[in-house]
């Protein structure tokens, strides 16, 4: 009897499986992810009403989630002109490759595509563009504005001093064109980036370098032209992606999950529980848990922005400001936490205040745990200063680094004041009392004193860099002199140890700490993100935080509309920086690719 029941059950199972009425059609699920914005480094503040600024970590994390999600069969990337540099580009491309390594195809859909859009798209399995689309891959171009003639008309005197013939941060204010050293440096950097562009596209699209160069020189391209050149795979509208992803499986049901793995904020404040949650957020608490994670971890400290003394903030002219006090506090917190076994410093900074750079270097020098650096889009001058004492430096191939040099000076505004009808009476004591005055340029005595001080800072910089890189001072000094290198160039001359991503740096730090580099590595992200109320109001009132938020929004908008206008804002920030700090370890420029 038992045998008969079993046989009947088996027969019923077979009938159900074979009957088309009962059988379920195979299903496919595609994760739809948009790539847009600036992808800031570090923890980003949560929006009060549910919006979250997507950071580089959360953006690449969504791709990693799709790679590891057994329910996801494919990924669709919607590329919307991200404003990112070479390092962030490489991080995103690496994430795409991790999806592909799990046997899942990645489809890129783009309409009006910049070079950065296409460099991400070319790493995908198929690139799709509508027939009205345009590919704006037309090469690379460096545009540097010079303000000397403007200053002459305004009767503003730019008094600039520098140590290192390649330290060209002062040139836009004192010259009308590039110096030979500045031009040589820019030519080398553009060559390195351009060659990387050509080699990457050629490898991705299975074209020769000659074909890619011809495509660049004849750009921009319509979708039809790009398809004929082998730059894209299909011409189709976004709604036609369903058929493309299905491929030959026409009967397969495809579900596209838009906004896949995008973080959403719980904004349900109803009831007593909601009120408690709201109060916790207002007081700066964590709404998820108040229990510290006891597991071993690697602290990732994000050092992002122009270096200045004080706390980190967003400034109207300088953009993100990397406050020395904020980073020192984060370093000490990580060093004192017994669950933190190693520290990774993620640097995305062109430098700034020499004083703040040195104080951060000292705090990092005293770290008693494995200390590894990961360089982002730029880690130059002061950004290199805070990195050079680490156990190992990882850079991306396109990272801008080096710029070991010093610049200082001031702007004399007395002529401009007189034009405006403003007169000033000066009473002074001390031979060099006017060294920081913005009325006039330096006297001979003041210039001599400033020059002596800048050389002292340069010697301090190069001595510490030589020690950190295990080089003779004379050998390091030849590599210094304010010269900027890409990550690939820096590796060849010994200024960095290895090319790799942030993940590579974290794994290496874990290995140095005796942790399993191939296991799941817990991370403590520092400095922590501010909660929604603090982001909006701040601890002592609304004005400062609202100004910072408005400044960040304005800078992002200007950068998106006109990178040239953003460059002028950055140029104006030099006056602000020099008013706070007469000695700057600052990279002279920032290259962006559109």
Coordinates of C-alpha atoms in Angstrom, one line a residue, residues 34 96 121 151 268 271 350 355 413 516 546 565:
X34 CA 21.9 54.4 -13.3
X96 CA 31.4 45.6 -13.9
X121 CA 30.1 51.2 -21.5
X151 CA 45.0 91.7 -12.7
X268 CA 7.9 56.4 8.6
X271 CA 3.1 56.2 16.0
X350 CA 45.0 68.1 -4.5
X355 CA 50.5 73.1 8.2
X413 CA 44.8 94.9 -3.6
X516 CA 41.9 36.6 5.8
X546 CA 22.6 75.5 4.8
X565 CA 33.6 78.3 -15.1

